[in-house]
Coordinates of C-alpha atoms in Angstrom, one line a residue:
M1 CA 30.6 7.4 -35.7
K2 CA 27.0 6.6 -36.7
L3 CA 27.2 3.2 -35.2
R4 CA 28.5 4.7 -31.9
L5 CA 25.7 7.2 -31.9
L6 CA 23.1 4.5 -32.5
L7 CA 24.5 2.3 -29.7
A8 CA 24.5 5.3 -27.3
L9 CA 20.9 6.0 -28.1
L10 CA 19.9 2.3 -27.6
V11 CA 21.7 2.3 -24.2
A12 CA 20.0 5.5 -23.2
Q13 CA 16.6 4.2 -24.2
F14 CA 17.3 0.9 -22.3
A15 CA 18.3 2.9 -19.2
V16 CA 15.1 5.0 -19.4
A17 CA 13.0 1.8 -19.8
Q18 CA 14.5 0.4 -16.6
Q19 CA 13.7 3.5 -14.6
R20 CA 10.6 4.0 -12.5
T21 CA 8.0 6.2 -14.3
C22 CA 4.9 7.5 -12.6
G23 CA 2.0 8.8 -14.6
T24 CA 0.4 10.9 -11.8
N25 CA 1.4 14.3 -13.2
A26 CA 0.0 13.6 -16.6
Y27 CA -3.2 12.2 -15.1
M28 CA -3.7 15.3 -13.0
Q29 CA -3.3 17.6 -16.0
S30 CA -6.1 15.7 -17.7
L31 CA -8.2 15.8 -14.5
M32 CA -7.8 19.6 -14.2
A33 CA -8.9 20.1 -17.7
N34 CA -12.4 19.0 -16.6
P35 CA -14.0 22.1 -14.9
E36 CA -16.4 20.0 -12.7
M37 CA -13.6 17.6 -11.6
R38 CA -11.3 20.5 -11.0
Q39 CA -13.8 22.2 -8.7
Q40 CA -14.5 19.0 -6.8
Y41 CA -10.7 18.6 -6.4
L42 CA -10.2 22.2 -5.1
D43 CA -13.1 21.8 -2.6
L44 CA -11.5 18.7 -1.2
Q45 CA -8.1 20.3 -1.0
Q46 CA -9.6 23.2 1.0
Q47 CA -11.1 20.8 3.5
F48 CA -7.7 19.0 3.6
E49 CA -5.9 22.3 4.4
N50 CA -8.2 22.9 7.3
E51 CA -7.7 19.3 8.6
I52 CA -3.9 19.2 8.3
A53 CA -3.7 22.5 10.2
R54 CA -5.9 21.0 12.9
L55 CA -3.7 17.9 13.2
Q56 CA -0.5 19.8 13.3
N57 CA -1.8 22.1 16.0
A58 CA -3.2 19.1 17.9
Q59 CA 0.3 17.5 18.0
Y60 CA 1.5 20.1 20.7
H61 CA 0.3 20.5 24.2
R62 CA 0.4 23.9 25.9
D63 CA 3.7 22.9 27.5
G64 CA 5.2 22.5 24.1
Q65 CA 5.7 18.8 24.3
S66 CA 5.1 17.0 21.1
T67 CA 2.3 14.4 21.0
N68 CA 0.4 12.6 18.2
N69 CA -3.3 12.0 18.5
T70 CA -3.7 10.6 15.0
N71 CA -2.8 7.0 15.8
V72 CA -6.2 5.4 15.5
L73 CA -6.5 2.3 13.3
K74 CA -8.1 3.1 10.0
R75 CA -9.8 0.3 8.1
I76 CA -9.9 1.0 4.4
P77 CA -11.9 -1.2 2.1
V78 CA -10.0 -2.4 -1.0
A79 CA -11.4 -3.7 -4.3
V80 CA -9.0 -5.2 -6.9
H81 CA -9.8 -5.3 -10.6
Y82 CA -8.2 -7.4 -13.4
P83 CA -10.1 -6.1 -16.4
S84 CA -8.0 -8.1 -18.9
V85 CA -8.7 -11.4 -17.3
A86 CA -11.9 -13.0 -18.6
N87 CA -14.5 -13.8 -16.0
S88 CA -14.8 -17.2 -17.6
S89 CA -11.2 -18.1 -16.6
T90 CA -10.6 -21.1 -14.5
E91 CA -10.7 -20.9 -10.7
T92 CA -7.1 -21.8 -10.7
V93 CA -6.3 -18.6 -12.6
K94 CA -8.6 -16.6 -10.5
N95 CA -7.4 -18.0 -7.2
C96 CA -3.8 -17.2 -8.2
L97 CA -4.7 -13.6 -8.9
R98 CA -6.6 -13.4 -5.6
L99 CA -3.5 -14.6 -3.8
L100 CA -1.4 -12.0 -5.6
A101 CA -3.9 -9.3 -4.6
Q102 CA -3.7 -10.4 -0.9
R103 CA 0.1 -10.5 -1.2
Q104 CA 0.1 -6.9 -2.4
V105 CA -2.2 -5.8 0.4
N106 CA 0.0 -7.5 3.0
I107 CA 2.9 -5.4 1.6
L108 CA 0.9 -2.2 1.9
N109 CA 0.1 -3.0 5.5
A110 CA 3.8 -3.5 6.3
D111 CA 4.9 -0.4 4.4
Y112 CA 2.3 2.0 5.8
N113 CA 2.6 0.8 9.3
A114 CA 6.4 0.8 9.4
T115 CA 6.7 -2.9 10.0
N116 CA 8.6 -3.8 6.9
T117 CA 11.8 -5.6 7.7
D118 CA 14.0 -3.5 5.5
L119 CA 13.2 -0.5 7.7
S120 CA 16.0 -1.7 9.9
L121 CA 18.3 0.0 7.3
W122 CA 17.1 3.3 8.6
T123 CA 19.1 2.9 11.9
A124 CA 22.4 3.5 10.0
A125 CA 21.0 5.8 7.4
S126 CA 19.3 8.2 9.8
T127 CA 22.6 9.7 10.8
F128 CA 22.7 11.5 7.5
Y129 CA 19.2 13.0 7.9
P130 CA 19.0 14.9 11.2
G131 CA 15.4 15.9 12.0
V132 CA 13.9 13.1 9.9
S133 CA 12.0 10.3 11.6
V134 CA 10.0 7.4 10.3
G135 CA 6.2 7.8 10.1
D136 CA 3.4 5.3 10.0
M137 CA -0.2 5.7 9.1
D138 CA -1.8 3.2 11.5
V139 CA -4.0 1.7 8.7
S140 CA -5.5 -1.6 7.8
W141 CA -5.9 -2.1 4.1
E142 CA -8.5 -4.9 3.7
I143 CA -10.0 -6.5 0.6
A144 CA -13.8 -6.1 1.1
T145 CA -15.9 -9.2 1.7
Q146 CA -19.4 -8.0 2.3
N147 CA -22.3 -6.2 0.6
H148 CA -20.7 -6.0 -2.8
P149 CA -22.2 -3.6 -5.3
A150 CA -25.3 -4.8 -7.1
G151 CA -24.7 -6.4 -10.5
T152 CA -21.1 -7.4 -9.9
G153 CA -21.9 -11.1 -9.4
L154 CA -19.9 -11.3 -6.2
A155 CA -21.4 -13.4 -3.4
N156 CA -21.4 -12.2 0.1
G157 CA -18.4 -13.4 2.0
T158 CA -16.2 -13.5 -1.1
L159 CA -13.3 -11.2 -1.9
A160 CA -13.9 -8.0 -3.8
V161 CA -11.7 -9.1 -6.7
T162 CA -13.2 -8.8 -10.2
F163 CA -12.3 -10.2 -13.6
G164 CA -13.1 -9.1 -17.1
T165 CA -15.3 -6.2 -16.2
D166 CA -15.4 -3.0 -18.2
F167 CA -13.8 -1.2 -15.3
L168 CA -11.3 1.4 -16.7
S169 CA -12.5 1.0 -20.3
N170 CA -11.3 4.4 -21.4
A171 CA -12.0 5.8 -17.9
D172 CA -10.1 6.1 -14.6
S173 CA -13.2 5.9 -12.4
D174 CA -16.3 3.8 -11.9
T175 CA -19.1 4.9 -9.7
T176 CA -20.2 1.3 -9.3
W177 CA -17.3 0.9 -6.9
A178 CA -17.7 4.3 -5.2
G179 CA -16.5 4.2 -1.6
Y180 CA -13.7 1.7 -2.1
C181 CA -10.0 2.0 -2.6
N182 CA -10.0 0.7 -6.1
L183 CA -6.8 -1.0 -7.5
V184 CA -6.8 -1.7 -11.2
V185 CA -4.1 -4.0 -12.6
R186 CA -3.5 -4.0 -16.3
N187 CA -0.9 -3.3 -18.9
I188 CA 0.0 0.3 -19.1
S189 CA 1.7 1.6 -22.3
G190 CA 4.7 3.9 -22.4
G191 CA 6.7 2.2 -19.7
I192 CA 4.6 3.8 -16.9
L193 CA 4.5 1.6 -13.8
G194 CA 1.4 3.2 -12.3
Y195 CA -0.6 6.4 -11.7
S196 CA -3.1 7.8 -9.2
P197 CA -4.9 11.1 -8.6
L198 CA -3.0 13.4 -6.3
G199 CA -5.6 13.4 -3.6
G200 CA -8.1 10.7 -4.6
S201 CA -11.9 10.7 -4.1
P202 CA -13.4 7.3 -3.2
S203 CA -17.0 8.6 -3.7
A204 CA -16.1 9.3 -7.3
G205 CA -14.9 5.7 -7.8
M206 CA -11.4 6.9 -8.5
T207 CA -8.7 4.3 -8.9
V208 CA -5.0 3.6 -8.6
V209 CA -3.7 1.9 -11.7
I210 CA -0.7 -0.4 -11.6
D211 CA 1.0 -2.1 -14.4
N212 CA 0.6 -5.9 -14.5
N213 CA 4.4 -6.4 -14.2
A214 CA 4.7 -4.2 -11.1
F215 CA 1.9 -5.5 -8.9
G216 CA 2.6 -7.6 -5.9
A217 CA 5.6 -9.8 -5.4
T218 CA 6.7 -13.3 -6.2
M219 CA 4.7 -15.7 -4.0
T220 CA 6.2 -18.6 -2.0
G221 CA 4.8 -22.1 -2.6
S222 CA 2.7 -23.0 -5.6
P223 CA 1.8 -21.0 -7.6
S224 CA 4.8 -18.6 -7.3
T225 CA 3.5 -16.4 -10.1
C226 CA 0.4 -15.9 -12.1
S227 CA 0.5 -16.0 -15.9
G228 CA 0.7 -12.5 -17.3
Y229 CA 1.1 -10.9 -13.9
V230 CA 4.7 -11.5 -13.0
P231 CA 6.3 -8.8 -10.9
T232 CA 9.5 -7.9 -12.7
A233 CA 12.8 -6.8 -11.1
P234 CA 13.8 -4.2 -10.1
Y235 CA 10.1 -3.3 -9.4
N236 CA 9.0 -6.7 -8.0
L237 CA 8.5 -6.0 -4.2
G238 CA 5.2 -4.3 -4.4
R239 CA 6.5 -0.8 -3.8
T240 CA 5.0 0.7 -6.9
L241 CA 1.5 0.6 -5.3
T242 CA 3.0 1.9 -2.0
H243 CA 4.2 4.9 -4.0
E244 CA 1.0 5.4 -6.0
L245 CA -1.3 5.2 -2.9
G246 CA 0.9 7.9 -1.4
H247 CA -0.3 10.1 -4.2
F248 CA -3.9 9.0 -3.6
F249 CA -3.5 10.2 0.0
N250 CA -2.2 13.5 -1.2
L251 CA 1.6 13.1 -1.1
D252 CA 3.6 14.6 -3.9
H253 CA 7.0 13.4 -5.1
T254 CA 9.8 14.3 -2.8
F255 CA 11.6 15.8 -5.8
N256 CA 8.9 18.4 -6.5
G257 CA 11.3 21.3 -6.3
C258 CA 13.4 23.3 -3.8
D259 CA 11.6 24.7 -0.8
G260 CA 10.9 28.4 -0.8
A261 CA 10.4 30.6 2.2
N262 CA 7.8 28.2 3.6
C263 CA 8.4 24.4 3.3
A264 CA 4.7 23.8 4.1
T265 CA 3.6 25.5 0.9
S266 CA 6.5 24.7 -1.5
G267 CA 8.3 21.7 -2.8
D268 CA 6.5 18.6 -1.7
R269 CA 4.9 20.6 1.1
V270 CA 6.3 18.3 3.7
C271 CA 8.8 20.0 6.0
D272 CA 10.7 16.9 7.1
T273 CA 11.6 15.6 3.7
P274 CA 14.8 17.2 2.3
A275 CA 13.9 19.3 -0.7
A276 CA 15.0 17.9 -4.1
D277 CA 14.2 18.9 -7.7
T278 CA 15.4 15.7 -9.5
P279 CA 14.2 12.1 -9.0
W280 CA 16.7 9.5 -8.0
F281 CA 16.6 6.0 -9.7
T282 CA 19.4 3.9 -8.4
C283 CA 20.3 2.3 -5.0
D284 CA 23.1 4.5 -3.7
A285 CA 24.6 4.6 -0.2
P286 CA 22.5 6.7 2.3
G287 CA 23.7 10.3 2.4
S288 CA 25.7 10.1 -0.8
V289 CA 23.3 12.1 -3.1
T290 CA 23.5 15.9 -2.9
T291 CA 20.6 17.8 -4.5
N292 CA 20.5 21.0 -6.5
C293 CA 18.7 22.4 -3.4
G294 CA 21.8 21.9 -1.3
T295 CA 20.3 19.1 0.7
T296 CA 20.9 15.4 1.0
Q297 CA 18.4 13.4 -1.0
L298 CA 16.2 11.1 1.0
T299 CA 16.6 8.4 -1.6
M300 CA 15.0 5.6 0.4
N301 CA 11.6 7.4 0.6
Y302 CA 8.6 5.8 -1.0
M303 CA 7.8 9.0 -2.9
D304 CA 11.1 9.1 -4.8
Y305 CA 11.8 6.9 -7.9
V306 CA 14.4 4.4 -6.6
E307 CA 14.1 0.6 -7.2
D308 CA 11.9 -1.4 -4.9
S309 CA 14.8 -2.9 -2.9
C310 CA 16.1 0.4 -1.7
M311 CA 12.9 2.4 -0.9
Y312 CA 11.6 1.6 2.6
M313 CA 10.1 4.5 4.5
F314 CA 7.7 7.4 4.9
T315 CA 8.6 10.3 7.2
A316 CA 6.5 11.5 10.2
G317 CA 5.4 14.6 8.2
Q318 CA 4.2 12.5 5.3
A319 CA 2.2 10.3 7.7
T320 CA 0.6 13.3 9.2
R321 CA -0.3 14.6 5.7
M322 CA -1.8 11.2 4.7
N323 CA -3.8 11.0 8.0
A324 CA -5.2 14.5 7.2
W325 CA -6.3 13.3 3.8
Y326 CA -7.9 10.2 5.3
N327 CA -9.8 12.3 7.7
T328 CA -10.9 14.5 4.8
I329 CA -12.3 11.5 2.8
A330 CA -13.2 9.1 5.5
S331 CA -16.9 9.8 5.2
Q332 CA -16.7 8.7 1.5
L333 CA -15.5 5.2 2.4
Q334 CA -18.0 2.3 2.6
T335 CA -18.5 1.2 6.2
N336 CA -20.4 -2.0 5.7
V337 CA -18.3 -3.9 3.2
L338 CA -15.6 -5.2 5.6
A339 CA -16.1 -8.4 7.5
N340 CA -17.8 -8.2 10.9
N341 CA -15.0 -9.4 13.1
D342 CA -16.7 -9.3 16.5
F343 CA -17.0 -13.1 16.8
I344 CA -13.6 -13.9 15.5
V345 CA -11.9 -11.3 17.7
N346 CA -13.7 -12.7 20.8
N347 CA -13.2 -16.3 19.9
F348 CA -9.6 -16.6 18.8
S349 CA -6.4 -15.9 20.7
I350 CA -2.7 -16.7 20.2
A351 CA -0.2 -17.9 22.9
P352 CA 2.5 -17.7 23.8
N353 CA 3.6 -14.4 22.3
P354 CA 6.5 -13.8 21.9
N355 CA 7.6 -17.3 21.1
K356 CA 10.3 -19.4 19.4
G357 CA 8.2 -20.2 16.3
S358 CA 5.8 -22.5 18.0
F359 CA 2.5 -21.3 19.3
S360 CA -1.2 -22.3 19.7
I361 CA -4.4 -20.9 18.2
Q362 CA -6.8 -21.1 21.1
L363 CA -10.6 -21.0 20.6
K364 CA -13.3 -20.2 23.2
E365 CA -16.0 -22.0 21.1
A366 CA -15.5 -24.7 18.5
T367 CA -15.4 -23.5 14.9
D368 CA -15.5 -26.2 12.3
N369 CA -13.8 -24.3 9.4
Y370 CA -11.1 -21.7 9.5
T371 CA -7.8 -20.8 7.8
V372 CA -4.5 -19.7 9.3
I373 CA -2.1 -17.7 7.2
I374 CA 1.2 -16.5 8.4
I375 CA 3.0 -13.6 6.6
D376 CA 6.5 -12.3 7.3
A377 CA 7.2 -8.5 7.5
L378 CA 8.2 -8.5 3.8
G379 CA 4.7 -9.8 2.9
R380 CA 5.8 -13.3 2.1
E381 CA 3.4 -16.1 2.8
I382 CA 5.2 -18.7 4.9
Y383 CA 2.2 -20.8 6.2
N384 CA -1.3 -21.4 4.9
T385 CA -3.5 -24.2 6.3
D386 CA -7.2 -24.9 6.3
F387 CA -8.7 -26.5 9.4
N388 CA -11.9 -28.1 8.3
Q389 CA -14.4 -30.2 10.2
T390 CA -12.5 -29.8 13.4
T391 CA -13.8 -29.5 16.9
D392 CA -10.4 -28.9 18.6
L393 CA -10.2 -25.8 20.8
V394 CA -6.4 -25.7 20.6
Q395 CA -4.5 -25.9 17.3
N396 CA -0.7 -26.1 17.6
I397 CA 1.2 -24.2 14.9
Q398 CA 4.9 -24.6 14.1
I399 CA 6.8 -22.2 11.8
D400 CA 9.8 -24.1 10.4
N401 CA 13.2 -22.6 9.5
T402 CA 12.2 -19.0 10.3
L403 CA 14.2 -16.1 11.5
S404 CA 13.5 -13.9 14.6
G405 CA 11.3 -10.9 13.9
L406 CA 7.8 -9.7 13.5
Y407 CA 5.1 -11.9 11.8
F408 CA 1.4 -11.5 11.0
V409 CA -1.0 -14.3 11.8
T410 CA -4.3 -14.0 9.9
I411 CA -7.2 -16.2 10.8
Q412 CA -10.2 -16.3 8.4
S413 CA -13.5 -17.7 9.5
N414 CA -17.0 -17.3 8.1
G415 CA -16.1 -14.4 6.0
A416 CA -14.4 -12.5 8.9
T417 CA -10.7 -11.9 9.2
L418 CA -8.5 -11.4 12.3
T419 CA -4.8 -10.4 12.0
K420 CA -2.5 -10.4 15.0
K421 CA 1.2 -9.7 15.3
I422 CA 3.5 -12.2 16.9
L423 CA 7.2 -11.8 17.7
V424 CA 9.5 -14.7 17.1
E425 CA 12.6 -14.5 19.3

């Protein structure tokens, strides 16, 4: 009997260890214990409430037809910090971690703009969720490249990726990096995959913290992984950061309780997410999970706890809420740290589009050094080539062995970055 009990406990502990765990609630309890931080938080939340009311009202014309006026591209500066990696590490190590950071940012851009390929699963799943539609935030997460904070040792034109700093040494903010969306990647104890403030403040240097085994996804080519920073199944598709950044942009868990009389002020405060009071962890068939609130759990939502491979969407209501938070904090974001893309936008074009996997990069003026990177909608890098010392105005690109679908072509030149979508038929 004792042996059976011990085995049962071990199995239970193993099961818990394999489940997604988010530390946001505990973090917020600590934050609210500081009177100054609590007041700052409440002030921002009041501004947010005014803004979301404005956005929701703006979505309807006098004739009652729904419209959305929030779809303006939002460029958000990102800084990535690896505090446990010594700054004296080799460039091979650093470059691997820079690639991992960019891979994660690519995943964010796909998830938040509803261009992730697994979103196709929603076509069949949506029949179980009447009134629920997919939302996108129209955002461009970009690792900063210009005007880095003084004393960081980063040269202009290099990525805002730091190593071995004292960032997050017993703190979850650093005003040195105020105005950025700060991502800190390190080992988190207790099995927690990540945490974030619920409604983050860039001006306070607040961060989103992700465990080193849940950041990014396995890269194609060499290197495929970075030592000590290997995304581990079932949380190896970069969705932990998608979840935690949802918190930063003021989204609560979808399982925050059953709705009361007003869904806008109870539960997760988003009316198009079915109310739930218990997280879901496993990949189950759409529509198969009934909640204690009498609803069908939206298990595939990024703000639940399921495994990376079966979470793939935000709702329109969640997107509106995140856009309202962005508008609330937009003035806190640095505006001069992203690459000036005027030249690269005017100089580079892609044709034909759509295509069969073969297209040309066309230049108006010769540029001797640039890089072309192609990412699929899952964030996988499938092409990366430097074109150096070239005077060609046309560069032919061939994507081999690829499937039809949406791809992102990124051109980097002189510290500036241009990303265009192409459709392969």
